[in-house]
Amino acid sequence: MNSTDPHGAAVTTDEVASAIAAVRATSPLVHCITNTVVANFTANVLLAAGAAPAMVNDPAESGVLAGVAGALLINLGTVTSAQAEGMDVAIGAAVAAGVPWVMDPVAIGALPLRTDLARSWARRSPAVIRGNASEIGALAGGLGGRGVDSTASPEEVAQTARTLAAELGTVVAVSGPVDYITDGHRTARVDAGHPLLTRVTGVGCSLGALIGAAVAASGDPFVGAVAGTALVCVAGDLAAADHTGPGSFAVALLDRMSDVRPEDVAARAGLR
Amino acid sequence: MNSTDPHGAAVTTDEVASAIAAVRATSPLVHCITNTVVANFTANVLLAAGAAPAMVNDPAESGVLAGVAGALLINLGTVTSAQAEGMDVAIGAAVAAGVPWVMDPVAIGALPLRTDLARSWARRSPAVIRGNASEIGALAGGLGGRGVDSTASPEEVAQTARTLAAELGTVVAVSGPVDYITDGHRTARVDAGHPLLTRVTGVGCSLGALIGAAVAASGDPFVGAVAGTALVCVAGDLAAADHTGPGSFAVALLDRMSDVRPEDVAARAGLR
Amino acid sequence: MNSTDPHGAAVTTDEVASAIAAVRATSPLVHCITNTVVANFTANVLLAAGAAPAMVNDPAESGVLAGVAGALLINLGTVTSAQAEGMDVAIGAAVAAGVPWVMDPVAIGALPLRTDLARSWARRSPAVIRGNASEIGALAGGLGGRGVDSTASPEEVAQTARTLAAELGTVVAVSGPVDYITDGHRTARVDAGHPLLTRVTGVGCSLGALIGAAVAASGDPFVGAVAGTALVCVAGDLAAADHTGPGSFAVALLDRMSDVRPEDVAARAGLR
């Protein structure tokens, strides 16, 4: 049963609301090894949602923290060979300790360092891989699957993600005007969000961290990925109702992530 | 003919308005290798103005992106020897591909690593060099020209910039209470902007990125440097009309960059 | 005489107000080698308070700047072995030049690189060490003193800080619901601040920079540490009066740091 099945949703509104409430109730520690552009915003998004951020990069320390965190985020946005060492150690420690980890393969495709890293690390049991259609397509193509080009329809993208998720045994979350989240068997759709979300740097990157928080709090990668996506999209819709400029919208986005009711997130997310 | 010629302006209001409109219409990709303090704000400034930011530092990737970007920004604010490698590769790729690049020689003078780099890279055909009077003076002095001291008048600074621009075959943009932009022959003045612009970190640094966007969109380094400067200054004046604190001013600055009309920027910039 | 002495305060409201006014009047340059998550916010906090930030990391430059700055901040939040080199050089130059420096031992305890660095650098005459109870306890424990556990009472934490400060000949500032600042002999209490301060990343880290500014401006590490703490706490209380979401609260926090009257900070800080 998946989202194309008219008879049922792949995830219930109760599950989504519960995951968001659980982030606030348990304040999971999310260890983020992420890019320098969005580190501040990502930390503030986690705090607004009720989670606790920590960011430790050096390989002498990154594994220590990853092993005790609620979740680990690996974001390749400004990866360097030095930072990749710390990421590699952290992934190893997370996997060894059973800590769920999220990979965000930012801008993979033409850029060689990150593309090689993402393809290699995709085999190390990430709980969730989050990206846009181009990034998910580049990952799928490089792993022997079928990539997507820029003319691919949303349904083609969703099919690529399903195949990738099934092959890797992970959840794949594809961000876009409509978001698709799939574990290869079930596929959920989140049909919410506002164009202003693309005018603030780090929204997508912080979604990766938020998914980590929701996975940690709910114990379920599929539900957690849907819940994190729904929270960003609905908070964006609420913020855009009062603010039209990207500066004030970003401020309101944090406010709404903090005060939106979990059941309202679930109800307004356009889940299918 | 230059700005001291009472009979004509070095750049027309139509050219400035067109360059700003072109940024919104074409959304040029600006590859920024910049400092960690302002990376987030710089990306948000580019997005607010309608451009697309990307920030890639590792030398294995920085040239790949620079070769296909609309413009490249090299900002020396927190340069390290490791980051300088990525910058060097990116400059080489930009020059080879004909991609315009902007150098911001932050705080050069007494600090040796960045000063040596800036003096060396100034010879590699930057489209625009942007700095304050002290930085432009330090660059000019080190290249055998006449530096400026802190007691230099605006007109002395402008003369130093003109000589430097002519020698290097580049555009030099000097930021200050009044901004001067010169290609060694023509000199434009932007007489706008508000003191609150100096109370928000990264305004000057993001101006370098914005100039890159406007150069990419207009195809003209001189006009692009004037247009980017005018946009920051006028958006600052508009933001300061409603906000007196540096936190809310910074938020409004992004909003106004996004919604100000290009013709209003040109009309309010105090161009000469 | 210390804060537990009912007969007098360890610091007067006049001293605190004067230190804050002196930051605005003299705009001290604070050289921050800090973590990538909070660098932007820290710079904006310094600017809002009237100080001037600079952030230079490479060992070829960090000592040059540290030797001429008003104060130096060393924050271990995202320390790497490469950044530690720049920090080490900067500390050496600051000490040689008599420039006061502040150490913020972020998250020391279980993480080995930063814990070793903090314990070693604590012996190099920092003017102020700022941390939360856990960090100060980990530093004290590792230096042969008595650490604290998570069940320690505020008064136990204050006693640990006093012993540490006396042994090192430094000022120790412990942040928490109530803040304690001690030089080992005198202990001041700041009983102000709002829970929203914990929902914005970088508030504690920027406090370290603000303490540096106030130490530079006042010439007194004890008074400067109290004044910096009081400014953050009172600005937080004022911001929270008008804003309940973490995004808009952070914006208002900067505004209030900029416009609060120094005598109001001193009066509202709950000094003892």
PDB file of C-alpha atoms in Angstrom, chain C residues 37-195:
ATOM      1  CA  VAL C  37      27.715  27.710  14.470  1.00  0.00           C
ATOM      2  CA  VAL C  38      27.712  30.982  16.376  1.00  0.00           C
ATOM      3  CA  ALA C  39      30.299  33.157  14.613  1.00  0.00           C
ATOM      4  CA  ASN C  40      27.674  35.305  12.882  1.00  0.00           C
ATOM      5  CA  PHE C  41      25.506  35.784  15.958  1.00  0.00           C
ATOM      6  CA  THR C  42      28.548  36.528  18.113  1.00  0.00           C
ATOM      7  CA  ALA C  43      29.690  39.253  15.727  1.00  0.00           C
ATOM      8  CA  ASN C  44      26.204  40.768  15.719  1.00  0.00           C
ATOM      9  CA  VAL C  45      26.036  40.678  19.524  1.00  0.00           C
ATOM     10  CA  LEU C  46      29.340  42.529  19.745  1.00  0.00           C
ATOM     11  CA  LEU C  47      28.175  45.118  17.222  1.00  0.00           C
ATOM     12  CA  ALA C  48      24.844  45.543  19.026  1.00  0.00           C
ATOM     13  CA  ALA C  49      26.681  46.169  22.292  1.00  0.00           C
ATOM     14  CA  GLY C  50      28.929  48.729  20.635  1.00  0.00           C
ATOM     15  CA  ALA C  51      32.086  46.626  20.301  1.00  0.00           C
ATOM     16  CA  ALA C  52      33.986  45.662  17.139  1.00  0.00           C
ATOM     17  CA  PRO C  53      34.369  41.988  16.195  1.00  0.00           C
ATOM     18  CA  ALA C  54      37.204  40.408  14.229  1.00  0.00           C
ATOM     19  CA  MET C  55      37.667  36.708  13.544  1.00  0.00           C
ATOM     20  CA  VAL C  56      40.980  35.424  12.246  1.00  0.00           C
ATOM     21  CA  ASN C  57      41.856  31.740  12.503  1.00  0.00           C
ATOM     22  CA  ASP C  58      45.033  30.926  10.604  1.00  0.00           C
ATOM     23  CA  PRO C  59      48.148  30.627  12.809  1.00  0.00           C
ATOM     24  CA  ALA C  60      50.018  32.871  10.377  1.00  0.00           C
ATOM     25  CA  GLU C  61      47.680  35.707  11.338  1.00  0.00           C
ATOM     26  CA  SER C  62      45.900  34.932  14.604  1.00  0.00           C
ATOM     27  CA  GLY C  63      48.760  36.103  16.798  1.00  0.00           C
ATOM     28  CA  VAL C  64      49.228  39.344  14.901  1.00  0.00           C
ATOM     29  CA  LEU C  65      45.639  40.313  15.561  1.00  0.00           C
ATOM     30  CA  ALA C  66      45.522  38.987  19.132  1.00  0.00           C
ATOM     31  CA  GLY C  67      48.499  41.141  20.059  1.00  0.00           C
ATOM     32  CA  VAL C  68      46.730  44.366  19.107  1.00  0.00           C
ATOM     33  CA  ALA C  69      43.130  43.513  20.057  1.00  0.00           C
ATOM     34  CA  GLY C  70      41.297  44.799  23.102  1.00  0.00           C
ATOM     35  CA  ALA C  71      40.469  41.226  24.084  1.00  0.00           C
ATOM     36  CA  LEU C  72      40.672  37.685  22.697  1.00  0.00           C
ATOM     37  CA  LEU C  73      37.977  35.012  22.880  1.00  0.00           C
ATOM     38  CA  ILE C  74      38.855  31.332  22.537  1.00  0.00           C
ATOM     39  CA  ASN C  75      35.694  29.219  22.147  1.00  0.00           C
ATOM     40  CA  LEU C  76      36.108  25.471  21.720  1.00  0.00           C
ATOM     41  CA  GLY C  77      32.673  24.706  20.240  1.00  0.00           C
ATOM     42  CA  THR C  78      33.787  23.330  16.880  1.00  0.00           C
ATOM     43  CA  VAL C  79      37.502  23.128  17.506  1.00  0.00           C
ATOM     44  CA  THR C  80      39.585  21.055  15.122  1.00  0.00           C
ATOM     45  CA  SER C  81      43.274  20.301  15.309  1.00  0.00           C
ATOM     46  CA  ALA C  82      43.830  22.910  12.587  1.00  0.00           C
ATOM     47  CA  GLN C  83      41.876  25.611  14.417  1.00  0.00           C
ATOM     48  CA  ALA C  84      43.650  24.735  17.675  1.00  0.00           C
ATOM     49  CA  GLU C  85      46.942  25.806  16.118  1.00  0.00           C
ATOM     50  CA  GLY C  86      45.589  29.269  15.437  1.00  0.00           C
ATOM     51  CA  MET C  87      44.180  29.431  18.950  1.00  0.00           C
ATOM     52  CA  ASP C  88      47.474  28.420  20.516  1.00  0.00           C
ATOM     53  CA  VAL C  89      49.369  31.144  18.653  1.00  0.00           C
ATOM     54  CA  ALA C  90      46.746  33.734  19.530  1.00  0.00           C
ATOM     55  CA  ILE C  91      46.841  32.909  23.237  1.00  0.00           C
ATOM     56  CA  GLY C  92      50.604  33.222  23.230  1.00  0.00           C
ATOM     57  CA  ALA C  93      50.478  36.619  21.558  1.00  0.00           C
ATOM     58  CA  ALA C  94      47.716  37.879  23.847  1.00  0.00           C
ATOM     59  CA  VAL C  95      49.567  36.862  26.977  1.00  0.00           C
ATOM     60  CA  ALA C  96      52.824  38.368  25.700  1.00  0.00           C
ATOM     61  CA  ALA C  97      51.100  41.657  24.892  1.00  0.00           C
ATOM     62  CA  GLY C  98      49.021  41.822  28.063  1.00  0.00           C
ATOM     63  CA  VAL C  99      45.769  41.503  26.135  1.00  0.00           C
ATOM     64  CA  PRO C 100      43.058  39.904  28.310  1.00  0.00           C
ATOM     65  CA  TRP C 101      41.664  36.665  26.953  1.00  0.00           C
ATOM     66  CA  VAL C 102      38.504  34.691  27.677  1.00  0.00           C
ATOM     67  CA  MET C 103      38.202  30.922  27.404  1.00  0.00           C
ATOM     68  CA  ASP C 104      34.871  29.207  26.757  1.00  0.00           C
ATOM     69  CA  PRO C 105      35.402  25.441  27.213  1.00  0.00           C
ATOM     70  CA  VAL C 106      32.264  24.395  25.306  1.00  0.00           C
ATOM     71  CA  ALA C 107      31.151  20.834  25.996  1.00  0.00           C
ATOM     72  CA  ILE C 108      34.358  19.668  27.634  1.00  0.00           C
ATOM     73  CA  GLY C 109      34.261  16.508  29.646  1.00  0.00           C
ATOM     74  CA  ALA C 110      33.759  13.500  27.397  1.00  0.00           C
ATOM     75  CA  LEU C 111      35.182  15.008  24.187  1.00  0.00           C
ATOM     76  CA  PRO C 112      38.940  14.489  24.309  1.00  0.00           C
ATOM     77  CA  LEU C 113      40.474  17.120  22.009  1.00  0.00           C
ATOM     78  CA  ARG C 114      38.755  20.110  23.591  1.00  0.00           C
ATOM     79  CA  THR C 115      39.077  18.738  27.112  1.00  0.00           C
ATOM     80  CA  ASP C 116      42.831  18.397  26.816  1.00  0.00           C
ATOM     81  CA  LEU C 117      43.142  21.835  25.226  1.00  0.00           C
ATOM     82  CA  ALA C 118      40.992  23.532  27.866  1.00  0.00           C
ATOM     83  CA  ARG C 119      42.905  21.979  30.745  1.00  0.00           C
ATOM     84  CA  SER C 120      46.228  22.982  29.212  1.00  0.00           C
ATOM     85  CA  TRP C 121      45.159  26.505  28.272  1.00  0.00           C
ATOM     86  CA  ALA C 122      43.554  27.139  31.677  1.00  0.00           C
ATOM     87  CA  ARG C 123      47.119  27.430  32.987  1.00  0.00           C
ATOM     88  CA  ARG C 124      47.962  30.232  30.555  1.00  0.00           C
ATOM     89  CA  SER C 125      46.408  33.083  32.492  1.00  0.00           C
ATOM     90  CA  PRO C 126      42.998  33.596  30.949  1.00  0.00           C
ATOM     91  CA  ALA C 127      41.363  36.713  32.358  1.00  0.00           C
ATOM     92  CA  VAL C 128      38.009  34.929  32.460  1.00  0.00           C
ATOM     93  CA  ILE C 129      36.775  31.371  31.987  1.00  0.00           C
ATOM     94  CA  ARG C 130      33.078  31.200  31.101  1.00  0.00           C
ATOM     95  CA  GLY C 131      30.985  28.049  30.984  1.00  0.00           C
ATOM     96  CA  ASN C 132      27.931  26.280  32.328  1.00  0.00           C
ATOM     97  CA  ALA C 133      28.027  24.250  35.514  1.00  0.00           C
ATOM     98  CA  SER C 134      28.940  21.038  33.717  1.00  0.00           C
ATOM     99  CA  GLU C 135      31.839  22.612  31.849  1.00  0.00           C
ATOM    100  CA  ILE C 136      33.237  24.408  34.882  1.00  0.00           C
ATOM    101  CA  GLY C 137      32.893  21.197  36.868  1.00  0.00           C
ATOM    102  CA  ALA C 138      34.712  19.201  34.194  1.00  0.00           C
ATOM    103  CA  LEU C 139      37.520  21.733  34.139  1.00  0.00           C
ATOM    104  CA  ALA C 140      37.821  21.795  37.922  1.00  0.00           C
ATOM    105  CA  GLY C 141      37.739  18.005  38.159  1.00  0.00           C
ATOM    106  CA  GLY C 142      40.423  17.577  35.532  1.00  0.00           C
ATOM    107  CA  LEU C 143      42.711  20.073  37.195  1.00  0.00           C
ATOM    108  CA  GLY C 144      42.663  18.101  40.419  1.00  0.00           C
ATOM    109  CA  GLY C 145      39.809  19.966  42.049  1.00  0.00           C
ATOM    110  CA  ARG C 146      36.364  18.716  42.820  1.00  0.00           C
ATOM    111  CA  GLY C 147      34.077  18.333  39.827  1.00  0.00           C
ATOM    112  CA  VAL C 148      30.337  18.661  39.983  1.00  0.00           C
ATOM    113  CA  ASP C 149      27.662  16.262  38.915  1.00  0.00           C
ATOM    114  CA  SER C 150      24.331  17.075  37.428  1.00  0.00           C
ATOM    115  CA  THR C 151      22.665  16.998  40.805  1.00  0.00           C
ATOM    116  CA  ALA C 152      24.922  19.702  42.224  1.00  0.00           C
ATOM    117  CA  SER C 153      23.128  22.639  43.763  1.00  0.00           C
ATOM    118  CA  PRO C 154      23.871  26.177  42.564  1.00  0.00           C
ATOM    119  CA  GLU C 155      25.792  26.842  45.753  1.00  0.00           C
ATOM    120  CA  GLU C 156      27.946  23.734  45.219  1.00  0.00           C
ATOM    121  CA  VAL C 157      28.690  24.933  41.691  1.00  0.00           C
ATOM    122  CA  ALA C 158      29.617  28.363  42.998  1.00  0.00           C
ATOM    123  CA  GLN C 159      32.000  26.812  45.514  1.00  0.00           C
ATOM    124  CA  THR C 160      33.676  24.741  42.789  1.00  0.00           C
ATOM    125  CA  ALA C 161      34.045  27.884  40.675  1.00  0.00           C
ATOM    126  CA  ARG C 162      35.542  29.819  43.600  1.00  0.00           C
ATOM    127  CA  THR C 163      38.141  27.146  44.245  1.00  0.00           C
ATOM    128  CA  LEU C 164      39.013  26.936  40.542  1.00  0.00           C
ATOM    129  CA  ALA C 165      39.295  30.710  40.189  1.00  0.00           C
ATOM    130  CA  ALA C 166      41.543  30.989  43.229  1.00  0.00           C
ATOM    131  CA  GLU C 167      43.791  28.202  42.050  1.00  0.00           C
ATOM    132  CA  LEU C 168      44.170  29.600  38.529  1.00  0.00           C
ATOM    133  CA  GLY C 169      44.198  33.275  39.497  1.00  0.00           C
ATOM    134  CA  THR C 170      41.392  33.971  37.066  1.00  0.00           C
ATOM    135  CA  VAL C 171      37.745  34.970  37.044  1.00  0.00           C
ATOM    136  CA  VAL C 172      35.262  32.136  36.548  1.00  0.00           C
ATOM    137  CA  ALA C 173      31.771  32.898  35.224  1.00  0.00           C
ATOM    138  CA  VAL C 174      29.198  30.117  35.561  1.00  0.00           C
ATOM    139  CA  SER C 175      26.103  30.560  33.435  1.00  0.00           C
ATOM    140  CA  GLY C 176      22.757  29.105  34.447  1.00  0.00           C
ATOM    141  CA  PRO C 177      19.323  30.130  35.711  1.00  0.00           C
ATOM    142  CA  VAL C 178      21.348  32.195  38.148  1.00  0.00           C
ATOM    143  CA  ASP C 179      24.836  33.243  37.062  1.00  0.00           C
ATOM    144  CA  TYR C 180      27.816  33.254  39.408  1.00  0.00           C
ATOM    145  CA  ILE C 181      30.967  35.236  38.744  1.00  0.00           C
ATOM    146  CA  THR C 182      33.920  34.801  41.061  1.00  0.00           C
ATOM    147  CA  ASP C 183      37.592  35.644  41.281  1.00  0.00           C
ATOM    148  CA  GLY C 184      38.067  33.188  44.118  1.00  0.00           C
ATOM    149  CA  HIS C 185      37.585  35.833  46.770  1.00  0.00           C
ATOM    150  CA  ARG C 186      34.564  37.844  45.726  1.00  0.00           C
ATOM    151  CA  THR C 187      31.502  36.200  44.196  1.00  0.00           C
ATOM    152  CA  ALA C 188      28.763  38.117  42.395  1.00  0.00           C
ATOM    153  CA  ARG C 189      25.342  36.778  41.491  1.00  0.00           C
ATOM    154  CA  VAL C 190      23.283  37.855  38.496  1.00  0.00           C
ATOM    155  CA  ASP C 191      19.699  36.805  39.007  1.00  0.00           C
ATOM    156  CA  ALA C 192      18.019  37.763  35.746  1.00  0.00           C
ATOM    157  CA  GLY C 193      17.481  36.263  32.304  1.00  0.00           C
ATOM    158  CA  HIS C 194      14.696  34.335  30.600  1.00  0.00           C
ATOM    159  CA  PRO C 195      14.289  30.691  29.477  1.00  0.00           C
TER     160      PRO C 195
END
